mmCIF file of C-alpha atoms and ligand atoms in Angstrom:
data_model
loop_
_atom_site.group_PDB
_atom_site.id
_atom_site.type_symbol
_atom_site.label_atom_id
_atom_site.label_comp_id
_atom_site.label_asym_id
_atom_site.label_seq_id
_atom_site.Cartn_x
_atom_site.Cartn_y
_atom_site.Cartn_z
ATOM 1 C CA MET A 1467 -9.453 -23.178 0.862
ATOM 2 C CA ARG A 1468 -8.585 -23.480 -2.819
ATOM 3 C CA ASP A 1469 -5.833 -25.713 -4.122
ATOM 4 C CA TYR A 1470 -3.249 -24.399 -6.594
ATOM 5 C CA THR A 1471 -5.382 -25.249 -9.616
ATOM 6 C CA ASP A 1472 -8.286 -23.133 -8.407
ATOM 7 C CA LEU A 1473 -6.695 -19.764 -7.669
ATOM 8 C CA PRO A 1474 -7.880 -16.395 -9.026
ATOM 9 C CA GLN A 1475 -6.956 -16.204 -12.747
ATOM 10 C CA LYS A 1476 -6.136 -12.518 -12.659
ATOM 11 C CA VAL A 1477 -4.534 -10.417 -9.944
ATOM 12 C CA ASN A 1478 -4.336 -6.638 -9.412
ATOM 13 C CA ILE A 1479 -0.956 -5.379 -8.310
ATOM 14 C CA ILE A 1480 -0.913 -2.030 -6.533
ATOM 15 C CA GLU A 1481 2.589 -0.605 -6.777
ATOM 16 C CA VAL A 1482 3.357 1.243 -3.537
ATOM 17 C CA GLY A 1483 7.123 1.766 -3.956
ATOM 18 C CA PRO A 1484 6.991 5.508 -4.704
ATOM 19 C CA ARG A 1485 5.017 6.042 -1.489
ATOM 20 C CA ASP A 1486 5.509 3.239 1.042
ATOM 21 C CA GLY A 1487 9.044 2.802 -0.257
ATOM 22 C CA LEU A 1488 10.313 6.335 -0.568
ATOM 23 C CA GLN A 1489 8.623 7.606 2.630
ATOM 24 C CA ASN A 1490 11.250 5.691 4.546
ATOM 25 C CA GLU A 1491 14.411 6.622 2.665
ATOM 26 C CA LYS A 1492 17.026 8.477 4.707
ATOM 27 C CA SER A 1493 18.133 10.640 1.810
ATOM 28 C CA PRO A 1494 14.991 11.751 0.002
ATOM 29 C CA LEU A 1495 14.970 11.582 -3.777
ATOM 30 C CA THR A 1496 14.633 14.763 -5.803
ATOM 31 C CA ILE A 1497 11.336 15.548 -7.494
ATOM 32 C CA GLU A 1498 12.908 14.670 -10.868
ATOM 33 C CA ASP A 1499 14.058 11.258 -9.633
ATOM 34 C CA LYS A 1500 10.643 10.462 -8.172
ATOM 35 C CA VAL A 1501 8.945 11.514 -11.407
ATOM 36 C CA ASP A 1502 11.396 9.388 -13.364
ATOM 37 C CA LEU A 1503 10.670 6.369 -11.144
ATOM 38 C CA ILE A 1504 6.906 6.709 -11.594
ATOM 39 C CA ASP A 1505 7.220 7.320 -15.347
ATOM 40 C CA ARG A 1506 9.326 4.183 -15.699
ATOM 41 C CA LEU A 1507 6.857 2.172 -13.611
ATOM 42 C CA SER A 1508 4.082 3.478 -15.884
ATOM 43 C CA LYS A 1509 5.713 1.645 -18.792
ATOM 44 C CA THR A 1510 5.692 -1.795 -17.143
ATOM 45 C CA GLY A 1511 1.973 -2.512 -17.438
ATOM 46 C CA LEU A 1512 1.125 -1.631 -13.820
ATOM 47 C CA GLN A 1513 -2.348 -0.149 -13.529
ATOM 48 C CA HIS A 1514 -2.207 1.423 -10.085
ATOM 49 C CA ILE A 1515 0.765 3.363 -8.733
ATOM 50 C CA GLU A 1516 0.585 4.930 -5.280
ATOM 51 C CA SER A 1517 2.617 7.986 -6.121
ATOM 52 C CA GLY A 1518 2.841 10.114 -3.002
ATOM 53 C CA SER A 1519 1.448 11.144 0.318
ATOM 54 C CA PHE A 1520 -0.184 14.376 1.523
ATOM 55 C CA VAL A 1521 0.752 14.129 5.179
ATOM 56 C CA SER A 1522 2.424 16.646 7.448
ATOM 57 C CA PRO A 1523 5.928 17.430 6.114
ATOM 58 C CA LYS A 1524 7.050 17.672 9.745
ATOM 59 C CA TRP A 1525 6.073 14.058 10.250
ATOM 60 C CA VAL A 1526 7.297 12.611 6.953
ATOM 61 C CA PRO A 1527 9.600 15.080 5.155
ATOM 62 C CA GLN A 1528 10.356 12.509 2.435
ATOM 63 C CA MET A 1529 6.853 12.994 1.004
ATOM 64 C CA ALA A 1530 6.835 16.803 1.137
ATOM 65 C CA ASN A 1531 7.078 17.258 -2.620
ATOM 66 C CA SER A 1532 4.230 14.908 -3.563
ATOM 67 C CA ASP A 1533 2.230 17.729 -5.158
ATOM 68 C CA GLN A 1534 5.051 18.494 -7.603
ATOM 69 C CA VAL A 1535 5.557 14.804 -8.278
ATOM 70 C CA LEU A 1536 1.903 14.246 -9.130
ATOM 71 C CA LYS A 1537 1.833 17.342 -11.287
ATOM 72 C CA GLN A 1538 4.961 16.438 -13.264
ATOM 73 C CA ILE A 1539 4.492 12.740 -14.031
ATOM 74 C CA LYS A 1540 3.518 11.698 -17.558
ATOM 75 C CA ARG A 1541 0.148 10.157 -16.916
ATOM 76 C CA LYS A 1542 -1.160 7.190 -18.796
ATOM 77 C CA LYS A 1543 -4.924 6.970 -19.194
ATOM 78 C CA ASN A 1544 -5.359 3.432 -17.906
ATOM 79 C CA ILE A 1545 -3.259 3.973 -14.759
ATOM 80 C CA THR A 1546 -4.564 5.143 -11.389
ATOM 81 C CA TYR A 1547 -2.075 7.461 -9.689
ATOM 82 C CA SER A 1548 -3.120 7.635 -6.040
ATOM 83 C CA ALA A 1549 -1.910 9.279 -2.838
ATOM 84 C CA LEU A 1550 -2.323 8.941 0.934
ATOM 85 C CA THR A 1551 -4.468 11.516 2.724
ATOM 86 C CA PRO A 1552 -4.740 11.442 6.534
ATOM 87 C CA ASN A 1553 -7.257 14.301 6.791
ATOM 88 C CA LEU A 1554 -9.205 16.918 4.839
ATOM 89 C CA LYS A 1555 -6.164 19.136 4.451
ATOM 90 C CA GLY A 1556 -4.317 16.269 2.785
ATOM 91 C CA TYR A 1557 -7.353 15.452 0.681
ATOM 92 C CA HIS A 1558 -7.579 19.021 -0.648
ATOM 93 C CA LEU A 1559 -3.882 18.999 -1.534
ATOM 94 C CA ALA A 1560 -4.204 15.619 -3.261
ATOM 95 C CA LYS A 1561 -7.209 16.818 -5.222
ATOM 96 C CA SER A 1562 -5.439 19.950 -6.434
ATOM 97 C CA ALA A 1563 -2.492 17.785 -7.532
ATOM 98 C CA ASN A 1564 -4.986 15.681 -9.555
ATOM 99 C CA ALA A 1565 -4.636 12.412 -7.661
ATOM 100 C CA ASP A 1566 -6.913 9.894 -9.389
ATOM 101 C CA ALA A 1567 -7.711 8.198 -6.084
ATOM 102 C CA VAL A 1568 -6.806 8.731 -2.443
ATOM 103 C CA ALA A 1569 -6.154 6.391 0.458
ATOM 104 C CA ILE A 1570 -7.060 6.913 4.082
ATOM 105 C CA PHE A 1571 -5.137 4.887 6.636
ATOM 106 C CA ALA A 1572 -6.453 3.559 9.913
ATOM 107 C CA SER A 1573 -5.036 1.049 12.345
ATOM 108 C CA ALA A 1574 -6.323 -1.957 14.238
ATOM 109 C CA SER A 1575 -4.024 -0.938 17.114
ATOM 110 C CA GLU A 1576 -4.733 2.104 19.314
ATOM 111 C CA SER A 1577 -1.058 2.655 20.075
ATOM 112 C CA PHE A 1578 -0.053 2.568 16.412
ATOM 113 C CA SER A 1579 -2.874 4.961 15.545
ATOM 114 C CA HIS A 1580 -1.506 7.490 18.063
ATOM 115 C CA LYS A 1581 2.086 7.085 16.904
ATOM 116 C CA ASN A 1582 1.249 7.225 13.211
ATOM 117 C CA ILE A 1583 -1.491 9.840 12.949
ATOM 118 C CA ASN A 1584 -1.598 11.330 16.448
ATOM 119 C CA CYS A 1585 -5.169 10.356 17.307
ATOM 120 C CA SER A 1586 -7.286 7.451 18.507
ATOM 121 C CA ILE A 1587 -8.944 4.996 16.122
ATOM 122 C CA ALA A 1588 -12.355 6.562 16.812
ATOM 123 C CA GLU A 1589 -11.036 10.081 16.120
ATOM 124 C CA SER A 1590 -9.387 8.883 12.911
ATOM 125 C CA LEU A 1591 -12.694 7.488 11.677
ATOM 126 C CA LYS A 1592 -14.318 10.897 12.206
ATOM 127 C CA ARG A 1593 -11.568 12.551 10.147
ATOM 128 C CA PHE A 1594 -11.866 9.952 7.431
ATOM 129 C CA GLU A 1595 -15.627 10.398 7.243
ATOM 130 C CA SER A 1596 -15.175 13.999 6.132
ATOM 131 C CA VAL A 1597 -12.586 12.922 3.541
ATOM 132 C CA LEU A 1598 -14.968 10.255 2.246
ATOM 133 C CA ASN A 1599 -17.883 12.707 2.068
ATOM 134 C CA GLU A 1600 -15.931 15.210 -0.019
ATOM 135 C CA ALA A 1601 -14.372 12.537 -2.196
ATOM 136 C CA LYS A 1602 -17.816 11.128 -2.923
ATOM 137 C CA ARG A 1603 -18.988 14.550 -4.098
ATOM 138 C CA ASP A 1604 -15.843 14.874 -6.235
ATOM 139 C CA ASN A 1605 -16.148 11.344 -7.612
ATOM 140 C CA ILE A 1606 -12.689 10.415 -6.346
ATOM 141 C CA PRO A 1607 -12.366 6.759 -5.257
ATOM 142 C CA VAL A 1608 -11.106 6.188 -1.722
ATOM 143 C CA ARG A 1609 -9.068 3.178 -0.728
ATOM 144 C CA GLY A 1610 -8.711 2.258 2.943
ATOM 145 C CA TYR A 1611 -5.753 0.823 4.796
ATOM 146 C CA VAL A 1612 -5.794 -0.965 8.116
ATOM 147 C CA SER A 1613 -2.373 -1.249 9.735
ATOM 148 C CA CYS A 1614 -1.145 -3.857 12.208
ATOM 149 C CA VAL A 1615 -3.573 -6.568 11.085
ATOM 150 C CA LEU A 1616 -1.183 -9.368 12.072
ATOM 151 C CA GLY A 1617 0.682 -7.659 14.896
ATOM 152 C CA CYS A 1618 1.688 -4.263 16.232
ATOM 153 C CA PRO A 1619 5.165 -2.909 17.032
ATOM 154 C CA TYR A 1620 3.824 -1.429 20.299
ATOM 155 C CA GLU A 1621 1.049 -3.818 21.414
ATOM 156 C CA GLY A 1622 2.129 -7.160 19.958
ATOM 157 C CA GLU A 1623 -0.905 -9.349 19.279
ATOM 158 C CA ILE A 1624 -3.931 -7.711 17.667
ATOM 159 C CA SER A 1625 -7.280 -9.481 17.697
ATOM 160 C CA ALA A 1626 -8.797 -10.529 14.393
ATOM 161 C CA GLN A 1627 -12.093 -9.085 15.639
ATOM 162 C CA ALA A 1628 -10.489 -5.629 15.966
ATOM 163 C CA VAL A 1629 -9.272 -5.905 12.365
ATOM 164 C CA PHE A 1630 -12.723 -7.003 11.232
ATOM 165 C CA ASP A 1631 -14.444 -4.086 13.013
ATOM 166 C CA ILE A 1632 -12.242 -1.373 11.555
ATOM 167 C CA THR A 1633 -12.288 -2.946 8.079
ATOM 168 C CA GLN A 1634 -16.088 -3.067 8.099
ATOM 169 C CA ALA A 1635 -16.252 0.521 9.336
ATOM 170 C CA LEU A 1636 -14.058 1.745 6.441
ATOM 171 C CA LEU A 1637 -16.048 -0.209 3.857
ATOM 172 C CA GLN A 1638 -19.360 0.990 5.251
ATOM 173 C CA MET A 1639 -18.099 4.577 5.158
ATOM 174 C CA GLY A 1640 -17.487 4.200 1.412
ATOM 175 C CA CYS A 1641 -13.989 2.840 0.760
ATOM 176 C CA TYR A 1642 -14.084 0.744 -2.415
ATOM 177 C CA GLU A 1643 -11.465 -1.625 -0.986
ATOM 178 C CA VAL A 1644 -9.523 -2.094 2.224
ATOM 179 C CA SER A 1645 -5.881 -3.093 2.124
ATOM 180 C CA LEU A 1646 -4.898 -5.172 5.142
ATOM 181 C CA GLY A 1647 -1.457 -4.088 6.295
ATOM 182 C CA ASP A 1648 0.983 -6.449 7.940
ATOM 183 C CA THR A 1649 2.921 -3.330 8.870
ATOM 184 C CA ILE A 1650 5.889 -5.051 10.481
ATOM 185 C CA GLY A 1651 5.731 -8.302 8.532
ATOM 186 C CA VAL A 1652 5.275 -10.567 11.553
ATOM 187 C CA GLY A 1653 2.343 -12.526 10.119
ATOM 188 C CA THR A 1654 2.601 -16.173 9.133
ATOM 189 C CA PRO A 1655 0.265 -18.185 6.897
ATOM 190 C CA LEU A 1656 -1.847 -19.871 9.585
ATOM 191 C CA LYS A 1657 -2.601 -16.578 11.308
ATOM 192 C CA CYS A 1658 -3.190 -14.873 7.978
ATOM 193 C CA LYS A 1659 -5.624 -17.620 6.967
ATOM 194 C CA GLN A 1660 -7.540 -17.369 10.252
ATOM 195 C CA LEU A 1661 -7.820 -13.591 9.887
ATOM 196 C CA LEU A 1662 -8.975 -13.804 6.278
ATOM 197 C CA GLN A 1663 -11.511 -16.502 7.048
ATOM 198 C CA LEU A 1664 -13.097 -14.276 9.688
ATOM 199 C CA LEU A 1665 -13.178 -11.276 7.349
ATOM 200 C CA LEU A 1666 -14.381 -13.249 4.330
ATOM 201 C CA SER A 1667 -17.258 -14.722 6.342
ATOM 202 C CA GLN A 1668 -18.916 -11.312 5.896
ATOM 203 C CA ILE A 1669 -16.883 -9.351 3.355
ATOM 204 C CA ASP A 1670 -16.507 -10.144 -0.336
ATOM 205 C CA ALA A 1671 -12.949 -10.929 -1.464
ATOM 206 C CA SER A 1672 -13.245 -8.207 -4.106
ATOM 207 C CA ARG A 1673 -13.278 -5.585 -1.313
ATOM 208 C CA LEU A 1674 -10.017 -6.718 0.296
ATOM 209 C CA ALA A 1675 -6.322 -6.458 -0.569
ATOM 210 C CA LEU A 1676 -3.182 -7.583 1.234
ATOM 211 C CA HIS A 1677 -0.260 -5.268 2.011
ATOM 212 C CA CYS A 1678 2.522 -7.493 3.259
ATOM 213 C CA HIS A 1679 5.784 -6.067 4.528
ATOM 214 C CA ASP A 1680 8.532 -8.636 4.181
ATOM 215 C CA THR A 1681 10.494 -7.970 7.379
ATOM 216 C CA TYR A 1682 10.500 -11.637 8.429
ATOM 217 C CA GLY A 1683 10.474 -13.094 4.900
ATOM 218 C CA GLN A 1684 6.835 -14.172 5.241
ATOM 219 C CA ALA A 1685 5.198 -11.886 2.690
ATOM 220 C CA LEU A 1686 5.014 -14.274 -0.260
ATOM 221 C CA ALA A 1687 3.738 -17.115 1.940
ATOM 222 C CA ASN A 1688 1.023 -14.822 3.300
ATOM 223 C CA ILE A 1689 0.124 -13.668 -0.208
ATOM 224 C CA LEU A 1690 -0.201 -17.279 -1.350
ATOM 225 C CA THR A 1691 -2.507 -17.852 1.613
ATOM 226 C CA GLY A 1692 -4.502 -14.813 0.461
ATOM 227 C CA LEU A 1693 -4.780 -16.239 -3.058
ATOM 228 C CA GLN A 1694 -5.993 -19.544 -1.667
ATOM 229 C CA GLU A 1695 -8.675 -17.682 0.256
ATOM 230 C CA GLY A 1696 -9.744 -15.892 -2.944
ATOM 231 C CA ILE A 1697 -8.033 -12.484 -2.513
ATOM 232 C CA PHE A 1698 -6.874 -11.026 -5.834
ATOM 233 C CA SER A 1699 -5.443 -7.583 -5.017
ATOM 234 C CA PHE A 1700 -1.956 -7.268 -3.572
ATOM 235 C CA ASP A 1701 0.266 -4.316 -2.774
ATOM 236 C CA ALA A 1702 3.930 -4.587 -3.661
ATOM 237 C CA SER A 1703 6.964 -2.355 -3.845
ATOM 238 C CA VAL A 1704 9.499 -2.330 -6.671
ATOM 239 C CA SER A 1705 12.820 -3.773 -5.444
ATOM 240 C CA GLY A 1706 11.227 -4.116 -1.994
ATOM 241 C CA LEU A 1707 11.701 -0.417 -1.250
ATOM 242 C CA GLY A 1708 10.548 0.925 2.033
ATOM 243 C CA GLY A 1709 9.080 0.479 5.448
ATOM 244 C CA CYS A 1710 7.066 2.615 7.809
ATOM 245 C CA PRO A 1711 8.621 5.550 9.670
ATOM 246 C CA TYR A 1712 6.429 4.764 12.702
ATOM 247 C CA ALA A 1713 7.212 1.031 12.797
ATOM 248 C CA LYS A 1714 10.878 0.689 13.725
ATOM 249 C CA GLY A 1715 12.736 -2.096 11.949
ATOM 250 C CA ALA A 1716 9.971 -2.722 9.397
ATOM 251 C CA SER A 1717 11.341 -3.396 5.945
ATOM 252 C CA GLY A 1718 9.587 -2.827 2.632
ATOM 253 C CA ASN A 1719 6.629 -4.554 1.089
ATOM 254 C CA ILE A 1720 7.065 -7.735 -0.908
ATOM 255 C CA ALA A 1721 9.190 -6.808 -3.920
ATOM 256 C CA THR A 1722 6.911 -6.423 -6.944
ATOM 257 C CA GLU A 1723 9.371 -8.471 -9.034
ATOM 258 C CA ASP A 1724 9.160 -11.420 -6.594
ATOM 259 C CA LEU A 1725 5.366 -11.336 -6.519
ATOM 260 C CA LEU A 1726 5.230 -11.146 -10.294
ATOM 261 C CA TYR A 1727 7.646 -14.050 -10.761
ATOM 262 C CA MET A 1728 5.444 -16.263 -8.614
ATOM 263 C CA LEU A 1729 2.210 -15.182 -10.315
ATOM 264 C CA ASN A 1730 3.655 -15.511 -13.842
ATOM 265 C CA ASN A 1731 4.829 -19.026 -13.137
ATOM 266 C CA MET A 1732 1.440 -19.978 -11.735
ATOM 267 C CA ASN A 1733 -0.232 -18.686 -14.930
ATOM 268 C CA ILE A 1734 -1.986 -15.896 -13.072
ATOM 269 C CA GLU A 1735 -2.439 -12.821 -15.219
ATOM 270 C CA THR A 1736 -1.349 -9.351 -14.066
ATOM 271 C CA GLY A 1737 -0.638 -7.393 -17.253
ATOM 272 C CA VAL A 1738 2.786 -6.428 -15.863
ATOM 273 C CA ASP A 1739 6.054 -7.145 -17.678
ATOM 274 C CA LEU A 1740 8.670 -8.695 -15.403
ATOM 275 C CA SER A 1741 11.764 -7.802 -17.393
ATOM 276 C CA SER A 1742 10.851 -4.086 -17.581
ATOM 277 C CA LEU A 1743 10.085 -4.071 -13.885
ATOM 278 C CA ILE A 1744 13.430 -5.674 -13.050
ATOM 279 C CA LYS A 1745 15.186 -2.822 -14.887
ATOM 280 C CA VAL A 1746 13.257 -0.234 -12.873
ATOM 281 C CA GLY A 1747 14.095 -2.063 -9.628
ATOM 282 C CA ALA A 1748 17.794 -2.237 -10.481
ATOM 283 C CA SER A 1749 17.898 1.413 -11.453
ATOM 284 C CA ILE A 1750 16.162 2.756 -8.326
ATOM 285 C CA SER A 1751 18.313 0.540 -6.070
ATOM 286 C CA HIS A 1752 21.406 1.921 -7.785
ATOM 287 C CA LYS A 1753 20.167 5.507 -7.468
ATOM 288 C CA LEU A 1754 19.453 5.064 -3.770
ATOM 289 C CA ASN A 1755 22.709 3.203 -3.280
ATOM 290 C CA ARG A 1756 20.884 0.367 -1.552
ATOM 291 C CA LYS A 1757 20.880 -3.392 -2.006
ATOM 292 C CA ASN A 1758 18.119 -4.575 -4.332
ATOM 293 C CA GLN A 1759 15.706 -6.335 -1.947
ATOM 294 C CA SER A 1760 14.116 -8.297 -4.771
ATOM 295 C CA LYS A 1761 15.563 -11.809 -4.916
ATOM 296 C CA VAL A 1762 14.210 -12.252 -8.439
ATOM 297 C CA GLY A 1763 15.606 -8.875 -9.484
ATOM 298 C CA ALA A 1764 19.027 -9.758 -8.088
ATOM 299 C CA ALA A 1765 19.017 -13.246 -9.665
ATOM 300 C CA LEU A 1766 17.862 -12.204 -13.113
ATOM 301 C CA SER A 1767 20.044 -9.134 -13.411
ATOM 302 C CA ALA A 1768 23.184 -10.977 -12.203
HETATM 303 P P1 HMG B 3213 -0.945 16.613 14.032
HETATM 304 O O1 HMG B 3213 0.332 17.233 14.437
HETATM 305 O O2 HMG B 3213 -1.814 16.023 15.094
HETATM 306 O O3 HMG B 3213 -1.825 17.567 13.087
HETATM 307 O O4 HMG B 3213 -0.615 15.474 12.972
HETATM 308 P P2 HMG B 3213 -2.461 18.959 13.260
HETATM 309 O O5 HMG B 3213 -3.783 18.906 12.560
HETATM 310 O O6 HMG B 3213 -2.414 19.416 14.684
HETATM 311 O O7 HMG B 3213 -1.484 19.888 12.383
HETATM 312 C C1 HMG B 3213 -0.133 20.122 12.748
HETATM 313 C C2 HMG B 3213 0.572 20.779 11.567
HETATM 314 O O8 HMG B 3213 0.601 19.909 10.451
HETATM 315 C C3 HMG B 3213 -0.095 22.053 11.091
HETATM 316 O O9 HMG B 3213 0.911 22.885 10.554
HETATM 317 C C4 HMG B 3213 -0.956 21.559 9.960
HETATM 318 O O10 HMG B 3213 -1.264 22.554 9.002
HETATM 319 C C5 HMG B 3213 -0.053 20.508 9.334
HETATM 320 P P3 HMG B 3213 1.570 24.084 11.443
HETATM 321 O O11 HMG B 3213 0.400 24.960 11.787
HETATM 322 O O12 HMG B 3213 2.201 23.420 12.644
HETATM 323 O O13 HMG B 3213 2.555 24.675 10.495
HETATM 324 N N1 HMG B 3213 -0.825 19.464 8.625
HETATM 325 C C6 HMG B 3213 -0.578 19.088 7.363
HETATM 326 N N2 HMG B 3213 0.317 19.501 6.454
HETATM 327 C C7 HMG B 3213 0.290 18.901 5.238
HETATM 328 N N3 HMG B 3213 -0.577 17.915 4.922
HETATM 329 C C8 HMG B 3213 -1.484 17.480 5.805
HETATM 330 C C9 HMG B 3213 -1.505 18.080 7.081
HETATM 331 N N4 HMG B 3213 -2.269 17.879 8.169
HETATM 332 C C10 HMG B 3213 -1.839 18.740 9.104
HETATM 333 N N5 HMG B 3213 -2.323 16.507 5.474
HETATM 334 C C11 HMG B 3213 -1.170 14.190 11.014
HETATM 335 C C12 HMG B 3213 -1.632 14.695 12.386
HETATM 336 C C13 HMG B 3213 -2.153 13.137 10.580
HETATM 337 C C14 HMG B 3213 -1.157 15.343 10.030
HETATM 338 C C15 HMG B 3213 0.272 13.618 11.177
HETATM 339 O O14 HMG B 3213 0.260 12.721 12.227
HETATM 340 C C16 HMG B 3213 0.768 12.933 9.931
HETATM 341 O O15 HMG B 3213 1.025 13.568 8.914
HETATM 342 N N6 HMG B 3213 0.924 11.591 9.985
HETATM 343 C C17 HMG B 3213 1.304 10.821 8.825
HETATM 344 C C18 HMG B 3213 2.235 9.730 9.220
HETATM 345 C C19 HMG B 3213 2.572 8.919 7.991
HETATM 346 O O16 HMG B 3213 2.583 9.416 6.877
HETATM 347 N N7 HMG B 3213 2.889 7.622 8.207
HETATM 348 C C20 HMG B 3213 3.267 6.753 7.146
HETATM 349 C C21 HMG B 3213 2.120 6.389 6.252
HETATM 350 S S1 HMG B 3213 1.095 5.125 6.939
HETATM 351 C C22 HMG B 3213 1.889 3.640 6.543
HETATM 352 O O17 HMG B 3213 2.991 3.663 6.054
HETATM 353 C C23 HMG B 3213 1.163 2.345 6.758
HETATM 354 C C24 HMG B 3213 0.639 1.746 5.452
HETATM 355 O O18 HMG B 3213 1.693 1.541 4.521
HETATM 356 C C25 HMG B 3213 -0.046 0.403 5.730
HETATM 357 C C26 HMG B 3213 0.818 -0.553 6.569
HETATM 358 O O19 HMG B 3213 1.957 -0.861 6.166
HETATM 359 O O20 HMG B 3213 0.304 -0.997 7.592
HETATM 360 C C27 HMG B 3213 -0.394 2.664 4.787
HETATM 361 MG MG1 MG B 3214 3.060 -0.110 4.499
#
């Protein structure tokens, strides 16, 4: 484990607010408001914005207009605008909306897999294989997610070995990176460290990311643990937007502003401008009429 003077010098932040955040909002934003959010985020220095989700509109109506959103945003050349795709149908829709990258999402928990995508883990891998095959032909990068890596809302404890197996399977199938999802934010640093040490015994840190929901206020502590283990890609959500519709009670990811504040003050480079991001966080919180979940955002805009 590294001490604080030996952490990665540069970190990738994957902004998931427009997807992980907005998929859980009770009153869905209009297409124009979503486009405005992504366009504003594009001006903060972020290089990857997960911008929508091509899932069944019956399952997640909030994401139903993702094709229009992706078509209407003002794209910047150096930014990856990605979208979730649970199956080939979703992949085809994402491709025709010009998603720069797609993400498939598996789970380390059988019960969560059924609740979230209506199939077993093994069946989901078969579906994802066809997405990966087509994406490879189309030269579209595929990111993988594994949910419930530190606990499941239905099964409780999840074994680190189960997380390792599904992560390896996604990487071997061709995902460029797997984001490890603490879907309900129950993880704590010791458990996170033990999980990462198992994974990193056979997987390079450059192939892993952390996706920490902050339900129990543990996200930043888990991210710091990730940094100390050599991880340098982290998902975050502007103003802490979000949750998961199939994980009751789960709150959003770590607020991007809070992550950035910590990284900036530890001299870790991200390329993202905190003050611009704080403005975006304040504006989307106001638009959604919700409390800004970013502590840094609330403190610095007070
Ligand atoms: P199903 O009902 O088993 O699917 O759902 P189906 O293949 O039987 O199709 C049923 C209907 O859905 C059909 O339409 C299909 O055409 C349509 P109908 O004939 O009834 O009119 N359909 C689609 N429509 C649009 N786009 C598609 C699509 N696929 C089928 N891609 C399915 C299976 C996977 C589609 C469904 O379960 C689903 O959409 N699940 C998504 C749930 C979801 O989005 N969850 C949140 C994202 S995951 C997450 O938040 C976790 C993460 O953040 C990491 C973490 O925090 O851990 C990533
Ligand atoms: Mg999530």
